[in-house]
RNA sequence: CGGGGCGUAGCUCAGCUUGGCUAGAGCGCUUGGUUCGGGACCAAGAGGUCGCAGGUUCAAAUCCUGUCGCCCCGACCA
């Protein structure tokens, strides 16, 4: 405990003047080296990062790029003051951007140095002195791979349903992800802030979301009985903030973001860390005086997100998602294809089209509609008794027909504001109505309540399209349902269905005339994308979402600016979220192997694991030296100093998935070598002891994705 | 919220049907010893209000009722 205390107290800002002041704002006392000047970062060799330092600053052969936050183990006082500022990866990650990082990229958050960058540079970590509770047993309550691995590797521990402790390894990985997000957000001129997690319910009532969110909101009352909520997202709060601080178009555009805990009282937390009740989210909000400006920022952040996911080593496919009031391509989700995912996306074979299931369009024949060529109008409607068979499956079994021969008829009701009329939607028996598509076609609707529908003459469970003959409801038909020549469908009579249903004969002409024929169903495997290529459905994890909000919140909360003609205008907004925990889950789900985690280098809690076969004698000396050299070069390195048998260390090492493992044993040392085992490689390779640290630094640089 | 399942040691589980002696195993942990390149072995130990409350009974981990918690399927999920 004393160690923790002294660690905390070691954080103290130092005063640095000059242009690099922002970059150095959070340097801790302990950088004792004196002198001012400039030079080239030895760890970005070739990237040309210059370093500038003045007065009391850090060691001069490391560049100041990218959010340094050195930490020193107080257990190793001899090493304090000798650490570099940035890992090689941090610098290399910035390589493509420019020769010299923009001052923005160096910016920091004075309020929260702990959340700034990943901040693990220069630290010598020993396995025996941290907390890595690995386990051989698969936890009983974990049924997806990522969850099992996170618990077995000691990344997290469940405290309550959907609520987790983050242990050192997991938290380090989280901080790495957050560091990448901070760097990329800085590159698109987004500034970090921190809003409260406890919010007054009043603001949420003003936008109506207090009710829209319903039981998903964690609600509480303070001692004065004021209703509060735990924030599930922050549109209201950030809008209120900007409303108070921004009044002129000259202050726009503006992008703010935070990385913060969110709370949602999920009906059913599940899938380990995928759907949880308390989670970290990076949420960004942009503010504009024109739709064009919003479009530019949306584009910039979209591409920042592409870089973030790439640097994190996870696949993320941008897919079209339900767009808001702006319309067009106003919303994209970033989905990692993966069996454990909860979202469904449709992708075309040729890669030209990707959308979530809600949005995925398909090609329909240009001539779909009435009249229907080749329709058999001679067949007689047959009424058949189907007692109790109210579902598609029951009817199919009962009548021995395939669902492809059936018409599924669903009754929707329009919103009160829209007159509250009924809409009858017909799809083929094996298809599902896509409510989002239906809404885009006929306005706001929802599935009718049984009681209301029955009162209006709909025999729920036995409805057929011809119900519109006597109810006069609006009829919408999917082309595939229309294409069935003689169909089986409901008889509009309890416990009866009909066969030989035919759209021409059994639908009165006036209703035929008014019927809309349109794509109103979910796409299925094999459907043609709007570009003509075959679609495939796959599951995926939603990692991020970018969204053009428009003026929904600014209008509700009165956030306006004065334009150049002295006119008051609502601020145009966008919002952009990423779930870092989901990035981690996606990485674990898609990259792990039978032995455990395989971290991508960008988000690995450590880059190098040093495993002396026995931590004594020459192996110990070599291990300690390498440990110090790597740490001095900004490499994140963990030394397995435990008095354990090699097998245990290897198994644990594989399980926690550090990308590079250096094994130091008598075998290699006899020939002046150590063993390098890449986590992704089947076999180890031997490396000479000479310039070992430099070799590893170079290797790590090569392993990082270029963006 | 509907359906199903589970709460016994830090972890994974047995015991419950058919109530009964001091509640068990493996892993992990502690101590000593022997080992030491893929989760060692020997010996001795520590550790459990059997989720909680009430009831039935001479007697409850076991049967009954209630309650809390957790997991899975579904509904739901800016």
PDB file of N, CA, C and O (backbone and C1' of nucleotides) in Angstrom, chain A residues 136-138 140 143 158 160-161 213 264 267-268 270 275 614 645-648 650 652 654 661 665 667 675, chain B residues 1-3 10-13 26-29 35-40 69-78:
ATOM      1  N   UNK A 136      -5.898 -21.743 -14.874  1.00  0.00           N
ATOM      2  CA  UNK A 136      -5.979 -22.839 -15.821  1.00  0.00           C
ATOM      3  C   UNK A 136      -7.436 -23.184 -16.123  1.00  0.00           C
ATOM      4  O   UNK A 136      -7.775 -23.656 -17.175  1.00  0.00           O
ATOM      5  N   UNK A 137      -8.261 -22.942 -15.132  1.00  0.00           N
ATOM      6  CA  UNK A 137      -9.677 -23.304 -15.265  1.00  0.00           C
ATOM      7  C   UNK A 137     -10.424 -22.281 -16.110  1.00  0.00           C
ATOM      8  O   UNK A 137     -10.177 -21.090 -16.005  1.00  0.00           O
ATOM      9  N   UNK A 138     -11.357 -22.781 -16.901  1.00  0.00           N
ATOM     10  CA  UNK A 138     -12.251 -21.881 -17.622  1.00  0.00           C
ATOM     11  C   UNK A 138     -13.342 -21.448 -16.651  1.00  0.00           C
ATOM     12  O   UNK A 138     -13.978 -22.286 -16.024  1.00  0.00           O
ATOM     13  N   UNK A 140     -16.717 -20.617 -14.945  1.00  0.00           N
ATOM     14  CA  UNK A 140     -18.009 -21.253 -15.218  1.00  0.00           C
ATOM     15  C   UNK A 140     -18.987 -20.312 -15.900  1.00  0.00           C
ATOM     16  O   UNK A 140     -19.834 -20.742 -16.665  1.00  0.00           O
ATOM     17  N   UNK A 143     -18.857 -17.969 -21.456  1.00  0.00           N
ATOM     18  CA  UNK A 143     -19.072 -18.928 -22.529  1.00  0.00           C
ATOM     19  C   UNK A 143     -18.582 -18.446 -23.878  1.00  0.00           C
ATOM     20  O   UNK A 143     -18.633 -19.173 -24.846  1.00  0.00           O
ATOM     21  N   UNK A 158     -15.121 -10.282 -12.730  1.00  0.00           N
ATOM     22  CA  UNK A 158     -16.499  -9.846 -12.630  1.00  0.00           C
ATOM     23  C   UNK A 158     -16.871  -9.505 -11.199  1.00  0.00           C
ATOM     24  O   UNK A 158     -16.565 -10.260 -10.279  1.00  0.00           O
ATOM     25  N   UNK A 160     -20.152  -7.915 -10.626  1.00  0.00           N
ATOM     26  CA  UNK A 160     -21.604  -8.060 -10.628  1.00  0.00           C
ATOM     27  C   UNK A 160     -21.974  -8.266 -12.095  1.00  0.00           C
ATOM     28  O   UNK A 160     -21.115  -8.171 -12.963  1.00  0.00           O
ATOM     29  N   UNK A 161     -23.253  -8.551 -12.358  1.00  0.00           N
ATOM     30  CA  UNK A 161     -23.625  -8.810 -13.741  1.00  0.00           C
ATOM     31  C   UNK A 161     -23.304  -7.603 -14.612  1.00  0.00           C
ATOM     32  O   UNK A 161     -23.807  -6.507 -14.386  1.00  0.00           O
ATOM     33  N   UNK A 213     -35.245   6.348 -23.257  1.00  0.00           N
ATOM     34  CA  UNK A 213     -34.306   5.347 -22.767  1.00  0.00           C
ATOM     35  C   UNK A 213     -34.972   4.363 -21.811  1.00  0.00           C
ATOM     36  O   UNK A 213     -34.553   3.225 -21.682  1.00  0.00           O
ATOM     37  N   UNK A 264     -25.427   1.764 -18.503  1.00  0.00           N
ATOM     38  CA  UNK A 264     -26.720   1.382 -19.065  1.00  0.00           C
ATOM     39  C   UNK A 264     -27.205   0.147 -18.327  1.00  0.00           C
ATOM     40  O   UNK A 264     -26.511  -0.859 -18.274  1.00  0.00           O
ATOM     41  N   UNK A 267     -31.065  -4.895 -19.820  1.00  0.00           N
ATOM     42  CA  UNK A 267     -31.987  -5.926 -19.363  1.00  0.00           C
ATOM     43  C   UNK A 267     -31.231  -7.227 -19.149  1.00  0.00           C
ATOM     44  O   UNK A 267     -31.478  -7.964 -18.204  1.00  0.00           O
ATOM     45  N   UNK A 268     -30.295  -7.461 -20.030  1.00  0.00           N
ATOM     46  CA  UNK A 268     -29.536  -8.695 -19.900  1.00  0.00           C
ATOM     47  C   UNK A 268     -28.093  -8.476 -20.328  1.00  0.00           C
ATOM     48  O   UNK A 268     -27.769  -8.550 -21.508  1.00  0.00           O
ATOM     49  N   UNK A 270     -24.513  -9.526 -21.175  1.00  0.00           N
ATOM     50  CA  UNK A 270     -24.161 -10.834 -21.727  1.00  0.00           C
ATOM     51  C   UNK A 270     -22.856 -10.777 -22.511  1.00  0.00           C
ATOM     52  O   UNK A 270     -22.271  -9.720 -22.673  1.00  0.00           O
ATOM     53  N   UNK A 275     -21.465  -6.857 -23.786  1.00  0.00           N
ATOM     54  CA  UNK A 275     -22.641  -6.072 -23.398  1.00  0.00           C
ATOM     55  C   UNK A 275     -22.655  -5.960 -21.891  1.00  0.00           C
ATOM     56  O   UNK A 275     -23.024  -6.904 -21.195  1.00  0.00           O
ATOM     57  N   UNK A 614      15.693 -19.765 -15.475  1.00  0.00           N
ATOM     58  CA  UNK A 614      15.788 -19.646 -14.019  1.00  0.00           C
ATOM     59  C   UNK A 614      16.358 -18.266 -13.742  1.00  0.00           C
ATOM     60  O   UNK A 614      17.356 -17.867 -14.326  1.00  0.00           O
ATOM     61  N   UNK A 645       8.642 -23.096 -12.428  1.00  0.00           N
ATOM     62  CA  UNK A 645       9.238 -23.975 -13.426  1.00  0.00           C
ATOM     63  C   UNK A 645       9.012 -23.371 -14.807  1.00  0.00           C
ATOM     64  O   UNK A 645       8.037 -22.656 -15.040  1.00  0.00           O
ATOM     65  N   UNK A 646       9.924 -23.633 -15.733  1.00  0.00           N
ATOM     66  CA  UNK A 646       9.809 -23.030 -17.069  1.00  0.00           C
ATOM     67  C   UNK A 646       8.456 -23.288 -17.714  1.00  0.00           C
ATOM     68  O   UNK A 646       7.891 -22.395 -18.346  1.00  0.00           O
ATOM     69  N   UNK A 647       7.932 -24.497 -17.540  1.00  0.00           N
ATOM     70  CA  UNK A 647       6.661 -24.820 -18.167  1.00  0.00           C
ATOM     71  C   UNK A 647       5.550 -23.874 -17.740  1.00  0.00           C
ATOM     72  O   UNK A 647       4.735 -23.432 -18.545  1.00  0.00           O
ATOM     73  N   UNK A 648       5.554 -23.552 -16.471  1.00  0.00           N
ATOM     74  CA  UNK A 648       4.535 -22.637 -15.948  1.00  0.00           C
ATOM     75  C   UNK A 648       4.702 -21.264 -16.591  1.00  0.00           C
ATOM     76  O   UNK A 648       3.739 -20.630 -17.020  1.00  0.00           O
ATOM     77  N   UNK A 650       6.099 -20.515 -19.429  1.00  0.00           N
ATOM     78  CA  UNK A 650       5.753 -20.557 -20.858  1.00  0.00           C
ATOM     79  C   UNK A 650       4.237 -20.553 -21.049  1.00  0.00           C
ATOM     80  O   UNK A 650       3.699 -19.834 -21.882  1.00  0.00           O
ATOM     81  N   UNK A 652       1.915 -19.529 -18.979  1.00  0.00           N
ATOM     82  CA  UNK A 652       1.372 -18.222 -18.602  1.00  0.00           C
ATOM     83  C   UNK A 652       1.700 -17.170 -19.658  1.00  0.00           C
ATOM     84  O   UNK A 652       0.878 -16.319 -19.980  1.00  0.00           O
ATOM     85  N   UNK A 654       2.224 -17.623 -22.870  1.00  0.00           N
ATOM     86  CA  UNK A 654       1.340 -17.828 -24.024  1.00  0.00           C
ATOM     87  C   UNK A 654      -0.054 -17.289 -23.728  1.00  0.00           C
ATOM     88  O   UNK A 654      -0.673 -16.639 -24.560  1.00  0.00           O
ATOM     89  N   UNK A 661       8.524 -12.698 -26.882  1.00  0.00           N
ATOM     90  CA  UNK A 661       9.058 -13.286 -25.649  1.00  0.00           C
ATOM     91  C   UNK A 661      10.535 -13.589 -25.849  1.00  0.00           C
ATOM     92  O   UNK A 661      10.918 -14.214 -26.842  1.00  0.00           O
ATOM     93  N   UNK A 665      18.221 -18.713 -21.281  1.00  0.00           N
ATOM     94  CA  UNK A 665      18.562 -19.955 -20.606  1.00  0.00           C
ATOM     95  C   UNK A 665      19.995 -20.355 -20.908  1.00  0.00           C
ATOM     96  O   UNK A 665      20.658 -19.753 -21.757  1.00  0.00           O
ATOM     97  N   UNK A 667      21.216 -22.879 -22.420  1.00  0.00           N
ATOM     98  CA  UNK A 667      21.451 -23.349 -23.792  1.00  0.00           C
ATOM     99  C   UNK A 667      21.937 -22.227 -24.692  1.00  0.00           C
ATOM    100  O   UNK A 667      22.970 -22.330 -25.349  1.00  0.00           O
ATOM    101  N   UNK A 675      16.728 -16.616 -26.994  1.00  0.00           N
ATOM    102  CA  UNK A 675      15.707 -17.109 -27.905  1.00  0.00           C
ATOM    103  C   UNK A 675      14.592 -16.072 -28.018  1.00  0.00           C
ATOM    104  O   UNK A 675      14.136 -15.560 -27.012  1.00  0.00           O
TER     105      UNK A 675
ATOM    106  P     C B   1     -39.010  -7.475 -14.057  1.00  0.00           P
ATOM    107  O5'   C B   1     -39.580  -8.085 -15.406  1.00  0.00           O
ATOM    108  C5'   C B   1     -40.922  -7.828 -15.747  1.00  0.00           C
ATOM    109  C4'   C B   1     -41.221  -8.461 -17.054  1.00  0.00           C
ATOM    110  C3'   C B   1     -41.032  -9.975 -17.133  1.00  0.00           C
ATOM    111  O3'   C B   1     -42.120 -10.688 -16.569  1.00  0.00           O
ATOM    112  C1'   C B   1     -40.089  -8.960 -19.056  1.00  0.00           C
ATOM    113  P     G B   2     -41.923 -12.222 -16.130  1.00  0.00           P
ATOM    114  O5'   G B   2     -41.974 -12.986 -17.524  1.00  0.00           O
ATOM    115  C5'   G B   2     -43.169 -13.583 -17.976  1.00  0.00           C
ATOM    116  C4'   G B   2     -42.905 -14.429 -19.198  1.00  0.00           C
ATOM    117  C3'   G B   2     -42.134 -15.719 -18.973  1.00  0.00           C
ATOM    118  O3'   G B   2     -42.945 -16.776 -18.507  1.00  0.00           O
ATOM    119  C1'   G B   2     -41.170 -14.554 -20.779  1.00  0.00           C
ATOM    120  P     G B   3     -42.346 -17.811 -17.425  1.00  0.00           P
ATOM    121  O5'   G B   3     -41.364 -18.689 -18.308  1.00  0.00           O
ATOM    122  C5'   G B   3     -41.874 -19.504 -19.358  1.00  0.00           C
ATOM    123  C4'   G B   3     -40.757 -20.177 -20.097  1.00  0.00           C
ATOM    124  C3'   G B   3     -39.742 -20.925 -19.255  1.00  0.00           C
ATOM    125  O3'   G B   3     -40.190 -22.193 -18.821  1.00  0.00           O
ATOM    126  C1'   G B   3     -38.598 -19.603 -20.824  1.00  0.00           C
ATOM    127  P     G B  10     -13.200 -19.329  -0.619  1.00  0.00           P
ATOM    128  O5'   G B  10     -12.709 -18.782  -2.021  1.00  0.00           O
ATOM    129  C5'   G B  10     -12.569 -17.375  -2.261  1.00  0.00           C
ATOM    130  C4'   G B  10     -11.684 -17.206  -3.455  1.00  0.00           C
ATOM    131  C3'   G B  10     -12.071 -18.088  -4.634  1.00  0.00           C
ATOM    132  O3'   G B  10     -13.007 -17.444  -5.475  1.00  0.00           O
ATOM    133  C1'   G B  10      -9.781 -18.402  -4.137  1.00  0.00           C
ATOM    134  P     C B  11     -14.171 -18.299  -6.174  1.00  0.00           P
ATOM    135  O5'   C B  11     -13.387 -19.128  -7.284  1.00  0.00           O
ATOM    136  C5'   C B  11     -12.869 -18.480  -8.433  1.00  0.00           C
ATOM    137  C4'   C B  11     -12.272 -19.505  -9.364  1.00  0.00           C
ATOM    138  C3'   C B  11     -13.209 -20.644  -9.744  1.00  0.00           C
ATOM    139  O3'   C B  11     -14.053 -20.303 -10.820  1.00  0.00           O
ATOM    140  C1'   C B  11     -11.137 -21.535  -9.050  1.00  0.00           C
ATOM    141  P     U B  12     -15.453 -21.017 -10.966  1.00  0.00           P
ATOM    142  O5'   U B  12     -15.060 -22.502 -11.371  1.00  0.00           O
ATOM    143  C5'   U B  12     -14.453 -22.773 -12.632  1.00  0.00           C
ATOM    144  C4'   U B  12     -14.230 -24.247 -12.786  1.00  0.00           C
ATOM    145  C3'   U B  12     -15.453 -25.112 -12.491  1.00  0.00           C
ATOM    146  O3'   U B  12     -16.335 -25.160 -13.594  1.00  0.00           O
ATOM    147  C1'   U B  12     -13.567 -26.008 -11.390  1.00  0.00           C
ATOM    148  P     C B  13     -17.872 -25.524 -13.348  1.00  0.00           P
ATOM    149  O5'   C B  13     -17.758 -27.008 -12.782  1.00  0.00           O
ATOM    150  C5'   C B  13     -18.675 -27.530 -11.859  1.00  0.00           C
ATOM    151  C4'   C B  13     -18.086 -28.786 -11.290  1.00  0.00           C
ATOM    152  C3'   C B  13     -18.998 -29.591 -10.372  1.00  0.00           C
ATOM    153  O3'   C B  13     -19.882 -30.409 -11.121  1.00  0.00           O
ATOM    154  C1'   C B  13     -16.865 -29.394  -9.388  1.00  0.00           C
ATOM    155  P     G B  26      -7.243 -34.468  -4.098  1.00  0.00           P
ATOM    156  O5'   G B  26      -7.272 -33.706  -5.492  1.00  0.00           O
ATOM    157  C5'   G B  26      -7.158 -34.436  -6.713  1.00  0.00           C
ATOM    158  C4'   G B  26      -7.377 -33.507  -7.877  1.00  0.00           C
ATOM    159  C3'   G B  26      -6.519 -32.246  -7.861  1.00  0.00           C
ATOM    160  O3'   G B  26      -5.216 -32.466  -8.365  1.00  0.00           O
ATOM    161  C1'   G B  26      -8.759 -31.662  -8.302  1.00  0.00           C
ATOM    162  P     C B  27      -4.019 -31.597  -7.810  1.00  0.00           P
ATOM    163  O5'   C B  27      -4.323 -30.133  -8.356  1.00  0.00           O
ATOM    164  C5'   C B  27      -4.224 -29.847  -9.741  1.00  0.00           C
ATOM    165  C4'   C B  27      -4.739 -28.463 -10.033  1.00  0.00           C
ATOM    166  C3'   C B  27      -4.037 -27.328  -9.295  1.00  0.00           C
ATOM    167  O3'   C B  27      -2.809 -26.968  -9.891  1.00  0.00           O
ATOM    168  C1'   C B  27      -6.372 -27.018  -9.178  1.00  0.00           C
ATOM    169  P     G B  28      -1.587 -26.536  -8.959  1.00  0.00           P
ATOM    170  O5'   G B  28      -2.118 -25.213  -8.261  1.00  0.00           O
ATOM    171  C5'   G B  28      -2.292 -24.015  -9.019  1.00  0.00           C
ATOM    172  C4'   G B  28      -2.941 -22.952  -8.172  1.00  0.00           C
ATOM    173  C3'   G B  28      -2.216 -22.607  -6.878  1.00  0.00           C
ATOM    174  O3'   G B  28      -1.157 -21.696  -7.094  1.00  0.00           O
ATOM    175  C1'   G B  28      -4.505 -22.924  -6.424  1.00  0.00           C
ATOM    176  P     C B  29       0.144 -21.777  -6.186  1.00  0.00           P
ATOM    177  O5'   C B  29      -0.413 -21.396  -4.750  1.00  0.00           O
ATOM    178  C5'   C B  29      -0.921 -20.098  -4.491  1.00  0.00           C
ATOM    179  C4'   C B  29      -1.339 -19.982  -3.049  1.00  0.00           C
ATOM    180  C3'   C B  29      -0.282 -20.406  -2.033  1.00  0.00           C
ATOM    181  O3'   C B  29       0.658 -19.386  -1.787  1.00  0.00           O
ATOM    182  C1'   C B  29      -2.349 -21.390  -1.476  1.00  0.00           C
ATOM    183  P     U B  35      17.827 -32.819  -6.069  1.00  0.00           P
ATOM    184  O5'   U B  35      16.669 -32.958  -7.127  1.00  0.00           O
ATOM    185  C5'   U B  35      16.681 -32.197  -8.288  1.00  0.00           C
ATOM    186  C4'   U B  35      15.351 -32.315  -8.975  1.00  0.00           C
ATOM    187  C3'   U B  35      15.220 -31.412 -10.190  1.00  0.00           C
ATOM    188  O3'   U B  35      15.742 -32.040 -11.341  1.00  0.00           O
ATOM    189  C1'   U B  35      13.324 -31.147  -8.790  1.00  0.00           C
ATOM    190  P     C B  36      16.861 -31.273 -12.119  1.00  0.00           P
ATOM    191  O5'   C B  36      16.007 -30.242 -12.981  1.00  0.00           O
ATOM    192  C5'   C B  36      14.795 -30.657 -13.597  1.00  0.00           C
ATOM    193  C4'   C B  36      14.015 -29.449 -14.008  1.00  0.00           C
ATOM    194  C3'   C B  36      14.834 -28.476 -14.839  1.00  0.00           C
ATOM    195  O3'   C B  36      14.063 -27.990 -15.909  1.00  0.00           O
ATOM    196  C1'   C B  36      13.947 -27.377 -12.913  1.00  0.00           C
ATOM    197  P     G B  37      14.537 -28.329 -17.419  1.00  0.00           P
ATOM    198  O5'   G B  37      13.965 -27.031 -18.147  1.00  0.00           O
ATOM    199  C5'   G B  37      12.559 -26.812 -18.177  1.00  0.00           C
ATOM    200  C4'   G B  37      12.120 -26.639 -19.615  1.00  0.00           C
ATOM    201  C3'   G B  37      12.479 -27.805 -20.531  1.00  0.00           C
ATOM    202  O3'   G B  37      11.471 -27.941 -21.510  1.00  0.00           O
ATOM    203  C1'   G B  37      13.453 -25.839 -21.340  1.00  0.00           C
ATOM    204  P     G B  38      10.184 -28.780 -21.219  1.00  0.00           P
ATOM    205  O5'   G B  38       9.289 -27.615 -20.601  1.00  0.00           O
ATOM    206  C5'   G B  38       8.412 -27.868 -19.499  1.00  0.00           C
ATOM    207  C4'   G B  38       6.989 -27.607 -19.927  1.00  0.00           C
ATOM    208  C3'   G B  38       6.392 -28.670 -20.840  1.00  0.00           C
ATOM    209  O3'   G B  38       5.012 -28.809 -20.535  1.00  0.00           O
ATOM    210  C1'   G B  38       6.270 -26.592 -21.901  1.00  0.00           C
ATOM    211  P     G B  39       4.716 -29.705 -19.168  1.00  0.00           P
ATOM    212  O5'   G B  39       4.598 -28.572 -18.078  1.00  0.00           O
ATOM    213  C5'   G B  39       3.594 -27.599 -18.207  1.00  0.00           C
ATOM    214  C4'   G B  39       3.321 -27.006 -16.860  1.00  0.00           C
ATOM    215  C3'   G B  39       2.641 -27.958 -15.879  1.00  0.00           C
ATOM    216  O3'   G B  39       3.052 -27.552 -14.579  1.00  0.00           O
ATOM    217  C1'   G B  39       1.260 -26.091 -16.266  1.00  0.00           C
ATOM    218  P     A B  40       4.228 -28.374 -13.843  1.00  0.00           P
ATOM    219  O5'   A B  40       3.778 -29.891 -13.885  1.00  0.00           O
ATOM    220  C5'   A B  40       3.559 -30.579 -12.689  1.00  0.00           C
ATOM    221  C4'   A B  40       4.697 -31.552 -12.476  1.00  0.00           C
ATOM    222  C3'   A B  40       4.580 -32.335 -11.190  1.00  0.00           C
ATOM    223  O3'   A B  40       3.727 -33.453 -11.380  1.00  0.00           O
ATOM    224  C1'   A B  40       6.778 -31.489 -11.426  1.00  0.00           C
ATOM    225  P     G B  69     -30.817  -9.149  -6.741  1.00  0.00           P
ATOM    226  O5'   G B  69     -29.584 -10.126  -7.001  1.00  0.00           O
ATOM    227  C5'   G B  69     -28.319  -9.864  -6.423  1.00  0.00           C
ATOM    228  C4'   G B  69     -27.389 -11.027  -6.644  1.00  0.00           C
ATOM    229  C3'   G B  69     -27.122 -11.393  -8.089  1.00  0.00           C
ATOM    230  O3'   G B  69     -26.169 -10.532  -8.684  1.00  0.00           O
ATOM    231  C1'   G B  69     -27.510 -13.346  -6.840  1.00  0.00           C
ATOM    232  P     C B  70     -26.264 -10.242 -10.240  1.00  0.00           P
ATOM    233  O5'   C B  70     -25.801 -11.615 -10.899  1.00  0.00           O
ATOM    234  C5'   C B  70     -24.461 -12.039 -10.768  1.00  0.00           C
ATOM    235  C4'   C B  70     -24.298 -13.447 -11.275  1.00  0.00           C
ATOM    236  C3'   C B  70     -24.704 -13.699 -12.717  1.00  0.00           C
ATOM    237  O3'   C B  70     -23.742 -13.240 -13.642  1.00  0.00           O
ATOM    238  C1'   C B  70     -25.502 -15.444 -11.357  1.00  0.00           C
ATOM    239  P     C B  71     -24.202 -12.859 -15.114  1.00  0.00           P
ATOM    240  O5'   C B  71     -24.404 -14.288 -15.795  1.00  0.00           O
ATOM    241  C5'   C B  71     -23.289 -15.147 -16.003  1.00  0.00           C
ATOM    242  C4'   C B  71     -23.745 -16.453 -16.579  1.00  0.00           C
ATOM    243  C3'   C B  71     -24.584 -16.362 -17.844  1.00  0.00           C
ATOM    244  O3'   C B  71     -23.795 -16.168 -18.995  1.00  0.00           O
ATOM    245  C1'   C B  71     -25.607 -17.861 -16.359  1.00  0.00           C
ATOM    246  P     C B  72     -24.447 -15.413 -20.257  1.00  0.00           P
ATOM    247  O5'   C B  72     -25.391 -16.534 -20.862  1.00  0.00           O
ATOM    248  C5'   C B  72     -24.845 -17.721 -21.419  1.00  0.00           C
ATOM    249  C4'   C B  72     -25.951 -18.665 -21.835  1.00  0.00           C
ATOM    250  C3'   C B  72     -26.997 -18.086 -22.770  1.00  0.00           C
ATOM    251  O3'   C B  72     -26.566 -18.071 -24.119  1.00  0.00           O
ATOM    252  C1'   C B  72     -28.077 -19.235 -21.040  1.00  0.00           C
ATOM    253  P     C B  73     -27.134 -16.948 -25.091  1.00  0.00           P
ATOM    254  O5'   C B  73     -28.621 -17.442 -25.387  1.00  0.00           O
ATOM    255  C5'   C B  73     -28.856 -18.636 -26.098  1.00  0.00           C
ATOM    256  C4'   C B  73     -30.333 -18.873 -26.265  1.00  0.00           C
ATOM    257  C3'   C B  73     -31.138 -17.669 -26.758  1.00  0.00           C
ATOM    258  O3'   C B  73     -31.051 -17.487 -28.156  1.00  0.00           O
ATOM    259  C1'   C B  73     -32.244 -18.651 -24.932  1.00  0.00           C
ATOM    260  P     G B  74     -31.129 -16.009 -28.739  1.00  0.00           P
ATOM    261  O5'   G B  74     -32.597 -15.538 -28.385  1.00  0.00           O
ATOM    262  C5'   G B  74     -33.703 -16.050 -29.108  1.00  0.00           C
ATOM    263  C4'   G B  74     -34.994 -15.636 -28.477  1.00  0.00           C
ATOM    264  C3'   G B  74     -35.328 -14.151 -28.493  1.00  0.00           C
ATOM    265  O3'   G B  74     -35.796 -13.713 -29.748  1.00  0.00           O
ATOM    266  C1'   G B  74     -35.845 -15.055 -26.386  1.00  0.00           C
ATOM    267  P     A B  75     -35.493 -12.220 -30.201  1.00  0.00           P
ATOM    268  O5'   A B  75     -36.396 -11.361 -29.203  1.00  0.00           O
ATOM    269  C5'   A B  75     -37.803 -11.267 -29.397  1.00  0.00           C
ATOM    270  C4'   A B  75     -38.416 -10.396 -28.327  1.00  0.00           C
ATOM    271  C3'   A B  75     -37.863  -8.977 -28.234  1.00  0.00           C
ATOM    272  O3'   A B  75     -38.494  -8.104 -29.149  1.00  0.00           O
ATOM    273  C1'   A B  75     -37.852  -9.942 -26.096  1.00  0.00           C
ATOM    274  P     C B  76     -37.621  -7.026 -29.925  1.00  0.00           P
ATOM    275  O5'   C B  76     -36.951  -6.177 -28.755  1.00  0.00           O
ATOM    276  C5'   C B  76     -37.729  -5.256 -27.984  1.00  0.00           C
ATOM    277  C4'   C B  76     -36.881  -4.680 -26.881  1.00  0.00           C
ATOM    278  C3'   C B  76     -35.641  -3.904 -27.330  1.00  0.00           C
ATOM    279  O3'   C B  76     -35.946  -2.572 -27.676  1.00  0.00           O
ATOM    280  C1'   C B  76     -35.035  -5.416 -25.627  1.00  0.00           C
ATOM    281  P     C B  77     -35.141  -1.862 -28.845  1.00  0.00           P
ATOM    282  O5'   C B  77     -33.660  -1.843 -28.267  1.00  0.00           O
ATOM    283  C5'   C B  77     -33.263  -0.902 -27.275  1.00  0.00           C
ATOM    284  C4'   C B  77     -31.816  -1.118 -26.907  1.00  0.00           C
ATOM    285  C3'   C B  77     -30.813  -0.896 -28.043  1.00  0.00           C
ATOM    286  O3'   C B  77     -30.486   0.472 -28.188  1.00  0.00           O
ATOM    287  C1'   C B  77     -30.336  -2.931 -26.953  1.00  0.00           C
ATOM    288  P     A B  78     -30.229   1.076 -29.666  1.00  0.00           P
ATOM    289  O5'   A B  78     -30.071   2.636 -29.421  1.00  0.00           O
ATOM    290  C5'   A B  78     -31.208   3.484 -29.378  1.00  0.00           C
ATOM    291  C4'   A B  78     -30.802   4.888 -29.720  1.00  0.00           C
ATOM    292  C3'   A B  78     -29.752   5.002 -30.811  1.00  0.00           C
ATOM    293  O3'   A B  78     -30.336   5.020 -32.091  1.00  0.00           O
ATOM    294  C1'   A B  78     -29.071   6.228 -28.919  1.00  0.00           C
TER     295        A B  78
END
